Coordinates of C-alpha atoms and ligand atoms in Angstrom, one line a residue:
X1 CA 84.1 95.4 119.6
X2 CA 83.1 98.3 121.8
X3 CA 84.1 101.7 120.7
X4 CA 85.6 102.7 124.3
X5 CA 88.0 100.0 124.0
X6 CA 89.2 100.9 120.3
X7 CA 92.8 103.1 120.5
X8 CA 92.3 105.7 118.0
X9 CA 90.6 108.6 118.0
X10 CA 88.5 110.1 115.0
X11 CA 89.3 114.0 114.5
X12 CA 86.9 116.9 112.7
X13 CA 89.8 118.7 111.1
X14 CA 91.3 118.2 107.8
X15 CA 95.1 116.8 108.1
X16 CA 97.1 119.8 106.6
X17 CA 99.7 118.5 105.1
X18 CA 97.1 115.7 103.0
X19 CA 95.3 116.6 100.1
X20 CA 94.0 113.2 99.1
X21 CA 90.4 112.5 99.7
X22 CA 91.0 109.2 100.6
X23 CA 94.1 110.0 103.3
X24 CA 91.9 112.7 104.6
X25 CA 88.9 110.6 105.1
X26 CA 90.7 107.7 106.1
X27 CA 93.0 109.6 108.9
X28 CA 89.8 111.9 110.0
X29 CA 87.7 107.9 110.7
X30 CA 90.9 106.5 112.3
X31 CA 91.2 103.7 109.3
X32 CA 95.4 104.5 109.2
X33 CA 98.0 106.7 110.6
X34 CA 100.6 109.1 108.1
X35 CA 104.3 108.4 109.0
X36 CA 105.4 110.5 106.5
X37 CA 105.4 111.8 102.7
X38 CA 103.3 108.1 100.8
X39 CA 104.0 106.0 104.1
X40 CA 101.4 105.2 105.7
X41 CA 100.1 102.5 108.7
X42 CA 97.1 100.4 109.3
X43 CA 95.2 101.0 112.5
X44 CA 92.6 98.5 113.6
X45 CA 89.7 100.0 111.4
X46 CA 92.1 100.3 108.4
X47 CA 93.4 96.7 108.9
X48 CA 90.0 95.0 109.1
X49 CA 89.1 97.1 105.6
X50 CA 92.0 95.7 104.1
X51 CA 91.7 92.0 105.3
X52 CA 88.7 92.0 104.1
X53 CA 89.9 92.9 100.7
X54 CA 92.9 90.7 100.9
X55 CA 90.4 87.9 101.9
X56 CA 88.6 88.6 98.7
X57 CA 91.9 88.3 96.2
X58 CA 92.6 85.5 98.4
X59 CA 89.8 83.5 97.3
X60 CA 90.0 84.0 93.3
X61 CA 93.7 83.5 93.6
X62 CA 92.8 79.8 95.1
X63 CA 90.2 79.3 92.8
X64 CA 92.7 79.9 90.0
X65 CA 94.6 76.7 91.5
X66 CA 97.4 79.3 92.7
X67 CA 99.2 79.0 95.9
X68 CA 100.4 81.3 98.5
X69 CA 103.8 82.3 99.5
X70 CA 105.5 84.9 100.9
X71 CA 108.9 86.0 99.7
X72 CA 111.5 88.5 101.4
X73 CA 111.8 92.1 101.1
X74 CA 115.7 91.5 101.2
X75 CA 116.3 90.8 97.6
X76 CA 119.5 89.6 96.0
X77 CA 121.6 91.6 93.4
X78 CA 122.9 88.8 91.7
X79 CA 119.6 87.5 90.8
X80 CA 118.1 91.0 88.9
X81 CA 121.5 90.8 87.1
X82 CA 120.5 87.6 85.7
X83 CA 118.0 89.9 83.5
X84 CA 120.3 93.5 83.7
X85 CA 117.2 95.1 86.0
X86 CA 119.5 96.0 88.8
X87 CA 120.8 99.1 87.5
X88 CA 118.1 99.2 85.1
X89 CA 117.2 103.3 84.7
X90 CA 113.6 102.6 83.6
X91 CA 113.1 100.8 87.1
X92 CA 114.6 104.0 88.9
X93 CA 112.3 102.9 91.8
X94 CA 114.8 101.0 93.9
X95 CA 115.5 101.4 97.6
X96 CA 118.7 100.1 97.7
X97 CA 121.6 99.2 100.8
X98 CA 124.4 97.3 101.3
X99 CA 125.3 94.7 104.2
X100 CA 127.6 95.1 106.5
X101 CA 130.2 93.5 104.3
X102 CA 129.5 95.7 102.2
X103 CA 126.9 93.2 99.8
X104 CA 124.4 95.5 98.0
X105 CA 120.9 94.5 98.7
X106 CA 117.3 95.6 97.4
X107 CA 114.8 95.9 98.3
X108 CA 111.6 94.6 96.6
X109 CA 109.6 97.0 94.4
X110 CA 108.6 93.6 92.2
X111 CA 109.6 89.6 92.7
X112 CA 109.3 87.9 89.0
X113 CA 113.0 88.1 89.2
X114 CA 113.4 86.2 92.9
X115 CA 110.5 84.0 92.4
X116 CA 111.3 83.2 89.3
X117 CA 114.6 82.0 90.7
X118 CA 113.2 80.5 93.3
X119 CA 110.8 77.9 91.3
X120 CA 113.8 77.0 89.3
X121 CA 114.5 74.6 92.1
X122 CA 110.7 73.3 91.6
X123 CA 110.1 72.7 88.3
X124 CA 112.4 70.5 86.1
X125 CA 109.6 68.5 83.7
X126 CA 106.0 69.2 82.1
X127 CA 105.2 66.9 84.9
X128 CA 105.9 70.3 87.2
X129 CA 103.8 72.4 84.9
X130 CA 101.6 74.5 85.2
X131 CA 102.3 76.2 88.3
X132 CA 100.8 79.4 89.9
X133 CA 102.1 81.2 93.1
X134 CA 101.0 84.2 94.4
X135 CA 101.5 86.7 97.9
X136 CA 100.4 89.6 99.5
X137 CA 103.9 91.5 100.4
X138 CA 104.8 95.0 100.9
X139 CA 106.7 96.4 98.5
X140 CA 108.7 99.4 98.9
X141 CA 109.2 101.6 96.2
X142 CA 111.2 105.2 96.2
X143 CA 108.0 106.9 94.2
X144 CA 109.2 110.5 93.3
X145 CA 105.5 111.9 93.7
X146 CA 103.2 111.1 96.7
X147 CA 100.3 113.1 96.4
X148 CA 97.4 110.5 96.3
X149 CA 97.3 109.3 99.6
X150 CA 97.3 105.4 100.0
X151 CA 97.0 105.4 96.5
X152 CA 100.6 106.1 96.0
X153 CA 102.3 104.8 98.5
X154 CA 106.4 104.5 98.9
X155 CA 105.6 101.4 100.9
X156 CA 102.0 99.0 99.8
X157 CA 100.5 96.0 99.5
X158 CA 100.6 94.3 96.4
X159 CA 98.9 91.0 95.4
X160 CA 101.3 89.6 92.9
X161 CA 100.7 86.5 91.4
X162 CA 102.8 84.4 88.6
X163 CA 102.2 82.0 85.9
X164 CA 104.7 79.2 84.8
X165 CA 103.5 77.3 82.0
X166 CA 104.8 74.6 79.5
X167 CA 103.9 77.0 75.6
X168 CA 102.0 79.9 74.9
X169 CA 98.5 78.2 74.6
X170 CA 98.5 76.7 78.1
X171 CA 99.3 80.6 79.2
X172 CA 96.7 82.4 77.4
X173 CA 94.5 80.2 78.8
X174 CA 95.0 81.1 82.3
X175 CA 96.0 84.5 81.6
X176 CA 91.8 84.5 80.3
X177 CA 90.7 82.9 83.4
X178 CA 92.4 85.3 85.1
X179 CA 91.0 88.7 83.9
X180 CA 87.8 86.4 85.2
X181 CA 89.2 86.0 88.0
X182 CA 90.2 89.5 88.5
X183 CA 86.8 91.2 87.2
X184 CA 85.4 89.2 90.1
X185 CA 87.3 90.6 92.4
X186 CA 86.1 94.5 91.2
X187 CA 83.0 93.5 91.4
X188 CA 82.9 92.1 94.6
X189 CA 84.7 94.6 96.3
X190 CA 81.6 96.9 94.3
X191 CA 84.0 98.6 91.6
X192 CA 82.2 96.3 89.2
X193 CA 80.3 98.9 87.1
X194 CA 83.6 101.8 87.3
X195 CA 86.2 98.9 86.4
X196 CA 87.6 98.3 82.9
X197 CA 90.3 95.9 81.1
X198 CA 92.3 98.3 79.7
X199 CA 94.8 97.8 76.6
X200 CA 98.1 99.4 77.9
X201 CA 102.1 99.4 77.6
X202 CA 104.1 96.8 78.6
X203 CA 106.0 99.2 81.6
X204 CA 108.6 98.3 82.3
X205 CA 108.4 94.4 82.1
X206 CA 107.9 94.0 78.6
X207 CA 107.9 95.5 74.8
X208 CA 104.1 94.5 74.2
X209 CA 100.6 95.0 75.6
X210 CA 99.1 94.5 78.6
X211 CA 96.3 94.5 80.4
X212 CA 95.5 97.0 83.2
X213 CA 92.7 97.1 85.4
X214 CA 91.5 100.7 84.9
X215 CA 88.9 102.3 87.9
X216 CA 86.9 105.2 87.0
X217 CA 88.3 107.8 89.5
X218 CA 88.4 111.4 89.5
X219 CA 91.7 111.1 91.8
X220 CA 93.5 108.5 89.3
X221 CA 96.4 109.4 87.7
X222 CA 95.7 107.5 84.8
X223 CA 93.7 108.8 81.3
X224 CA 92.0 105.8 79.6
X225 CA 89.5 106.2 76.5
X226 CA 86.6 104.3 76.9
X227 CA 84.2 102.7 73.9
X228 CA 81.2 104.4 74.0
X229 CA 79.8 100.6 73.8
X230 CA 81.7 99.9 76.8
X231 CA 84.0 96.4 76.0
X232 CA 87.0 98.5 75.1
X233 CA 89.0 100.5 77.1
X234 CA 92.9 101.8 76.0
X235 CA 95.5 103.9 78.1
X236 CA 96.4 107.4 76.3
X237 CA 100.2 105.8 76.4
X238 CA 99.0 103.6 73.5
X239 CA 95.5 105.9 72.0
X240 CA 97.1 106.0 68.3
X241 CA 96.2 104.9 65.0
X242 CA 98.0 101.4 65.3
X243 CA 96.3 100.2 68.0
X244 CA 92.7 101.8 67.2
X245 CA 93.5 99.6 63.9
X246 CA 94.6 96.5 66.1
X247 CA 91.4 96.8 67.8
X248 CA 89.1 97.5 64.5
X249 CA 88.0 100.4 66.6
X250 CA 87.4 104.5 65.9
X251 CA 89.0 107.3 67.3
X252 CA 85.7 109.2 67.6
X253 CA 83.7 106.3 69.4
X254 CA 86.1 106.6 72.6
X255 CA 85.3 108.8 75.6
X256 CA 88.6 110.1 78.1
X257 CA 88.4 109.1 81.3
X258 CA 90.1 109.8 84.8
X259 CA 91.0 106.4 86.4
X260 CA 92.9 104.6 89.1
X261 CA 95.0 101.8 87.7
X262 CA 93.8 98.9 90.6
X263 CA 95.6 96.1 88.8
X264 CA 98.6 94.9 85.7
X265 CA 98.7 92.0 83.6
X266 CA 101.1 91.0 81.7
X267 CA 102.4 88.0 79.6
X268 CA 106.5 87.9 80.0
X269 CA 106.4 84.8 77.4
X270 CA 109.8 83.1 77.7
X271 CA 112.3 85.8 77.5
X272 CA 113.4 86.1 81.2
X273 CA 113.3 82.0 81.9
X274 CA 115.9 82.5 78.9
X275 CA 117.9 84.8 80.9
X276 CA 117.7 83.3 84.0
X277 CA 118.1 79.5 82.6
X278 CA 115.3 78.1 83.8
X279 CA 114.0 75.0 81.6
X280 CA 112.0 72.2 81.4
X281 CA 111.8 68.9 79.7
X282 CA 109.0 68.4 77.4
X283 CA 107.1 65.5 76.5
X284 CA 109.8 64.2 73.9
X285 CA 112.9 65.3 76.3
X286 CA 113.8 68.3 74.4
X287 CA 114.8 71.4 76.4
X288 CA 112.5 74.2 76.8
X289 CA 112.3 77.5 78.4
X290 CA 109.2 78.3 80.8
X291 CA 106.7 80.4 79.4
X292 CA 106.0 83.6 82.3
X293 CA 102.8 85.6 82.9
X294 CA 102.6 88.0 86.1
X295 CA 99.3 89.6 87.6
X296 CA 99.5 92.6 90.4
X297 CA 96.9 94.2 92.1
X298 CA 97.8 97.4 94.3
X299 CA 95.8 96.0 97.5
X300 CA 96.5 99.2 99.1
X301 CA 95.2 101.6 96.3
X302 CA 92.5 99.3 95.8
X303 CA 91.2 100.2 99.5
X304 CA 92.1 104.0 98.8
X305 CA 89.8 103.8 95.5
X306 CA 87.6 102.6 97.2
X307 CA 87.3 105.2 100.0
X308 CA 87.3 107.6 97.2
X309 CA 84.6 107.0 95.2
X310 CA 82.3 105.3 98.2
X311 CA 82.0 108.8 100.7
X312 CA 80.3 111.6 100.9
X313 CA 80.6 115.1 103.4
X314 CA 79.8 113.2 106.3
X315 CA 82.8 110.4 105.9
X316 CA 83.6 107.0 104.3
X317 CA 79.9 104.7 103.1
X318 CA 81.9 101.2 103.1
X319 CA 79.8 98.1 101.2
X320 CA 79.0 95.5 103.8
X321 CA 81.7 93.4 101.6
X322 CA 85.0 95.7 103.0
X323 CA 83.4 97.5 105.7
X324 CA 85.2 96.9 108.9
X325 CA 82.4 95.6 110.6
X326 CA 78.7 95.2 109.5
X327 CA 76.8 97.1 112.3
X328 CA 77.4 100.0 114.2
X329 CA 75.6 99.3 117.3
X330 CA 75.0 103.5 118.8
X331 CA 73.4 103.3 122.4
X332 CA 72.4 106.7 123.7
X333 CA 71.6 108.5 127.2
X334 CA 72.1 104.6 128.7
X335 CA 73.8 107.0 132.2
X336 CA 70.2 108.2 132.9
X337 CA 68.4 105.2 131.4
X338 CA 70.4 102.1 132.7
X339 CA 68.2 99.6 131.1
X340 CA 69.4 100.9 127.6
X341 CA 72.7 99.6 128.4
X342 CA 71.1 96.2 128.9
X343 CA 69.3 96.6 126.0
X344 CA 72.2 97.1 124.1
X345 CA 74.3 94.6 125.5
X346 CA 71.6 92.0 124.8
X347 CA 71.4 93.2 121.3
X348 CA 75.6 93.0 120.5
X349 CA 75.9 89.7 122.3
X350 CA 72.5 88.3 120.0
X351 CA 74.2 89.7 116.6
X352 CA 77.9 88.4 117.6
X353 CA 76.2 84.8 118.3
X354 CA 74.6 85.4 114.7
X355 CA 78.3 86.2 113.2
X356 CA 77.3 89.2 112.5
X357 CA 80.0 92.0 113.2
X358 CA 79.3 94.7 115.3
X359 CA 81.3 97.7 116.5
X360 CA 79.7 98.8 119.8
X361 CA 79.1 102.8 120.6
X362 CA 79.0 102.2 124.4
X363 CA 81.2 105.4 124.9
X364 CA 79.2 108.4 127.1
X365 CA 79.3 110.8 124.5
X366 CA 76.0 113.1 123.5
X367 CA 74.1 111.9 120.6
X368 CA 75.4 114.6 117.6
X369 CA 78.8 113.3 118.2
X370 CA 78.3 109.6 118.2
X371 CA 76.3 110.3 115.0
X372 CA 79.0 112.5 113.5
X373 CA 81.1 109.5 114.3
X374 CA 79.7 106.8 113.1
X375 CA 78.4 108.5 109.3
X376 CA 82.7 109.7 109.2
X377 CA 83.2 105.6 109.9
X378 CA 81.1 104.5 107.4
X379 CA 79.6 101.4 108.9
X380 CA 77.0 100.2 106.2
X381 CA 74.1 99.8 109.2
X382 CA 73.8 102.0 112.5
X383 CA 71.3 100.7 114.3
X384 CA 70.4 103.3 117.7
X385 CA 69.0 102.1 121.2
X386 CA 67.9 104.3 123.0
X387 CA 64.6 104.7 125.6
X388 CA 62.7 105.7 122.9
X389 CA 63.7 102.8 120.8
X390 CA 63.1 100.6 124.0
X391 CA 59.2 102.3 124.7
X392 CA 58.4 101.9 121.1
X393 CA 59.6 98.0 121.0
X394 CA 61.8 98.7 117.7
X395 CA 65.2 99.2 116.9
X396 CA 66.1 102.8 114.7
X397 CA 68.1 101.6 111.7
X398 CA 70.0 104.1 109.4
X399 CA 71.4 102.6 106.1
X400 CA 74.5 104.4 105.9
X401 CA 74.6 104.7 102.1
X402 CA 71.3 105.8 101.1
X403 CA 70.6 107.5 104.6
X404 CA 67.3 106.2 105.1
X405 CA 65.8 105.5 108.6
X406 CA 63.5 103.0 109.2
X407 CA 62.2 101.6 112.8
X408 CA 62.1 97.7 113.0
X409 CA 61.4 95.0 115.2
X410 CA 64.3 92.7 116.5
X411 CA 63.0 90.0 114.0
X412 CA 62.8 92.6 111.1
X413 CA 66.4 93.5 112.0
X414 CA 68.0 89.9 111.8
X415 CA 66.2 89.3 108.4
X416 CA 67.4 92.9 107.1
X417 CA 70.9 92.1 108.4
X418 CA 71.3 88.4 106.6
X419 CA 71.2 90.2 102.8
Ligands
ATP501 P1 101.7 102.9 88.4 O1 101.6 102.9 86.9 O2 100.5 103.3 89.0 O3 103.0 103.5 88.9 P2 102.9 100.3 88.1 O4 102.5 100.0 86.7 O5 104.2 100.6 88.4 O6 101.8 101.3 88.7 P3 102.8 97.5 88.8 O7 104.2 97.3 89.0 O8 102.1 96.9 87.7 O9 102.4 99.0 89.0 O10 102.1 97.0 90.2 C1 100.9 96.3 90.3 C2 99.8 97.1 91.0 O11 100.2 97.7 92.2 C3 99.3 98.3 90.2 O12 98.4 98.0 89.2 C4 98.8 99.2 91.2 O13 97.4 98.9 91.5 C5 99.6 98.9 92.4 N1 100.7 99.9 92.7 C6 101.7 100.2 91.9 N2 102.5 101.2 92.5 C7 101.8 101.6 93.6 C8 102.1 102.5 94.7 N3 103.2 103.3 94.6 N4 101.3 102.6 95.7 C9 100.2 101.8 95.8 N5 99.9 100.9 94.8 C10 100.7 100.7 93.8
MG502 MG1 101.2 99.4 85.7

């Protein structure tokens, strides 16, 4: 894409009313755009940072045999009466309203409830079971702090994925598979080393553990305690003698920790299919209730965690994994050097035919700007033409993480640029 064509506009000042790193940075580069207090939209940067992180869930969800669906916002009453959560005060979250006949509606902070309802009209035998479903939706939730950017938002993208199995055994083992699944996804996104599997509360969905998925962060919210021989990781909310004694583990061996929660586990088991009558026939025809299992991860915090923790003074250093594009393609003095422009045109066209993504400086701007730019953007590779560049017969590459510069020939570049 060239950079004269793209809408937004980065800015060198400091949004006032943000103090979130990741908002600030994030505004500043032009990734999203504050509508107000935890609201927040994606602009084309932003949305290409996310995709790529939705593309990412996307993937271990299908390898997990789940499929993808996308349920309503509008959500039903009726149906989180079926389990009392509709006027349930430990889920004060709600944005509620009421049709025009006066019908109250909400709308969704969570969906076991509605899609739990709806794949009672799916599954009727073990035949039906397993099932997984999952979706990326935005859920809207009326958050009383909103401090952390789009780490906290009142409206966000959540992956939320659920598990219907026939007994407790077929759901462990999928829940297992997917922590897998979901350690994948950390890793890849390049969390890997800062992300642990965190013993935790049940929240609000249920009276025993869970599993959260607990970022190193100084801008979490969260305090975990972390084994000092790093396979064991508990949230304060639970950091007491019974579960230090669950875990065989000792108070003094744990370190406390600031982290992000990036993703929840938990096992439901069969209470709510009870609730919301939703059986299935087993193998000898008796009557059974499903057993439930749900698995979030905050898409949108995971993209603000990441803009945390990967930046520096100069602006966000994506990972060629999330970055919005791969290269950022800076041509310089091209008015009084017209063959620069050529140059650089040959050199975008060559990279797009090689799939490689490139976000094209083309804009007639002096060189300390486009480079001010380009390190706030965060672009993994900048690669400058310029006449010198052209006399010399090499391309100037900066690596935007570790800020070295290195001049290369044309086929050193396309080697560099396939790892
Ligand atoms: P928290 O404890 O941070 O309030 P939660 O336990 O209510 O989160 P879940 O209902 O388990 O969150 O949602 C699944 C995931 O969605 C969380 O692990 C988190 O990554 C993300 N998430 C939750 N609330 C928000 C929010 N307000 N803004 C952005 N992401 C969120
Ligand atoms: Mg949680």
């Amino acid at each position: 894409m060239k950079q004269s064509q793209l809408f937004t506009k980065t800015r060198k000042e400091v949004p006032a009313d943000e103090s979130a790193k990741n908002a600030q940075l994030l505004i500043r580069a032009g990734f999203i755009s504050k509508e107000f207090a935890g609201v927040y939209s994606m602009l084309p940067l932003g949305l290409r940072v996310l995709n790529n992180i939705k593309n990412i869930v996307a993937e271990e969800m299908e390898r997990l045999g789940s499929q993808e669906i996308i349920m309503s916002t509008l959500q039903n009453k009726e149906v989180w009466e079926m389990t009392d959560r509709w006027d349930d005060e430990k889920a004060d979250i709600w944005f509620k309203s009421k049709l025009k006949n006066g019908t109250d509606v909400g709308f969704g902070w969570s969906h076991e409830e509605p899609i739990t309802n709806m794949m009672r009209a799916h599954i009727a035998s073990y035949h039906d079971l397993p099932r997984y479903v999952h979706q990326f939706q935005n859920k809207l939730r009326n958050e009383t702090r909103a401090k952390s950017g789009i780490m906290r938002c009142r409206e966000f993208i959540m992956k939320d994925m659920y598990s219907y199995c026939i007994d407790e055994a077929e759901h462990m083992d999928f829940y297992n598979k997917a922590i897998e699944a979901y350690l994948n996804i950390y890793r890849k996104v390049g969390l890997g080393d800062l992300t642990y599997v965190t013993s935790a509360s049940g929240g609000v969905f249920t009276d025993k553990f869970s599993h959260e998925f607990q970022t190193i962060c100084e801008a979490g919210e969260d305090i975990i305690y972390v084994h000092k021989d790093g396979t064991v990781a508990i949230n304060e909310e639970i950091f007491n003698e019974e579960t230090l004694q669950n875990l065989g583990k000792k108070k003094e061996d744990f370190e406390a920790k600031k982290a992000a929660e990036v993703g929840n586990i938990f096992t439901f088991g069969t209470g709510k299919c009870e609730q919301m009558d939703f059986f299935f026939t087993d193998k000898e025809g008796n009557k059974k209730p499903v057993f439930l299992g749900s698995y979030g991860i905050g898409v949108t915090r995971l993209m603000g965690v990441i803009a945390e923790i990967f930046s520096d003074d100069k602006g966000l250093v994506w990972s060629r994994a999330v970055a919005p594009f791969a290269v950022h393609l800076v041509e310089l003095g091209s008015v009084e050097d017209t063959t620069v422009r050529a140059e650089a045109q040959k050199l975008y066209d060559e990279l797009l035919t090689e799939g490689i993504e490139v976000l094209w400086d083309d804009r007639d701007l002096r060189a300390g700007e486009k480079f001010a730019d380009s390190d706030l953007i965060g672009i993994p590779t900048r690669i400058v033409v310029s006449s010198k560049t052209l006399a010399s017969g090499t391309f100037e590459v900066k690596d935007r993480a570790t800020g070295e510069v290195s001049m290369v020939s044309r086929a050193e570049l396309s080697s560099m640029l396939k790892n």
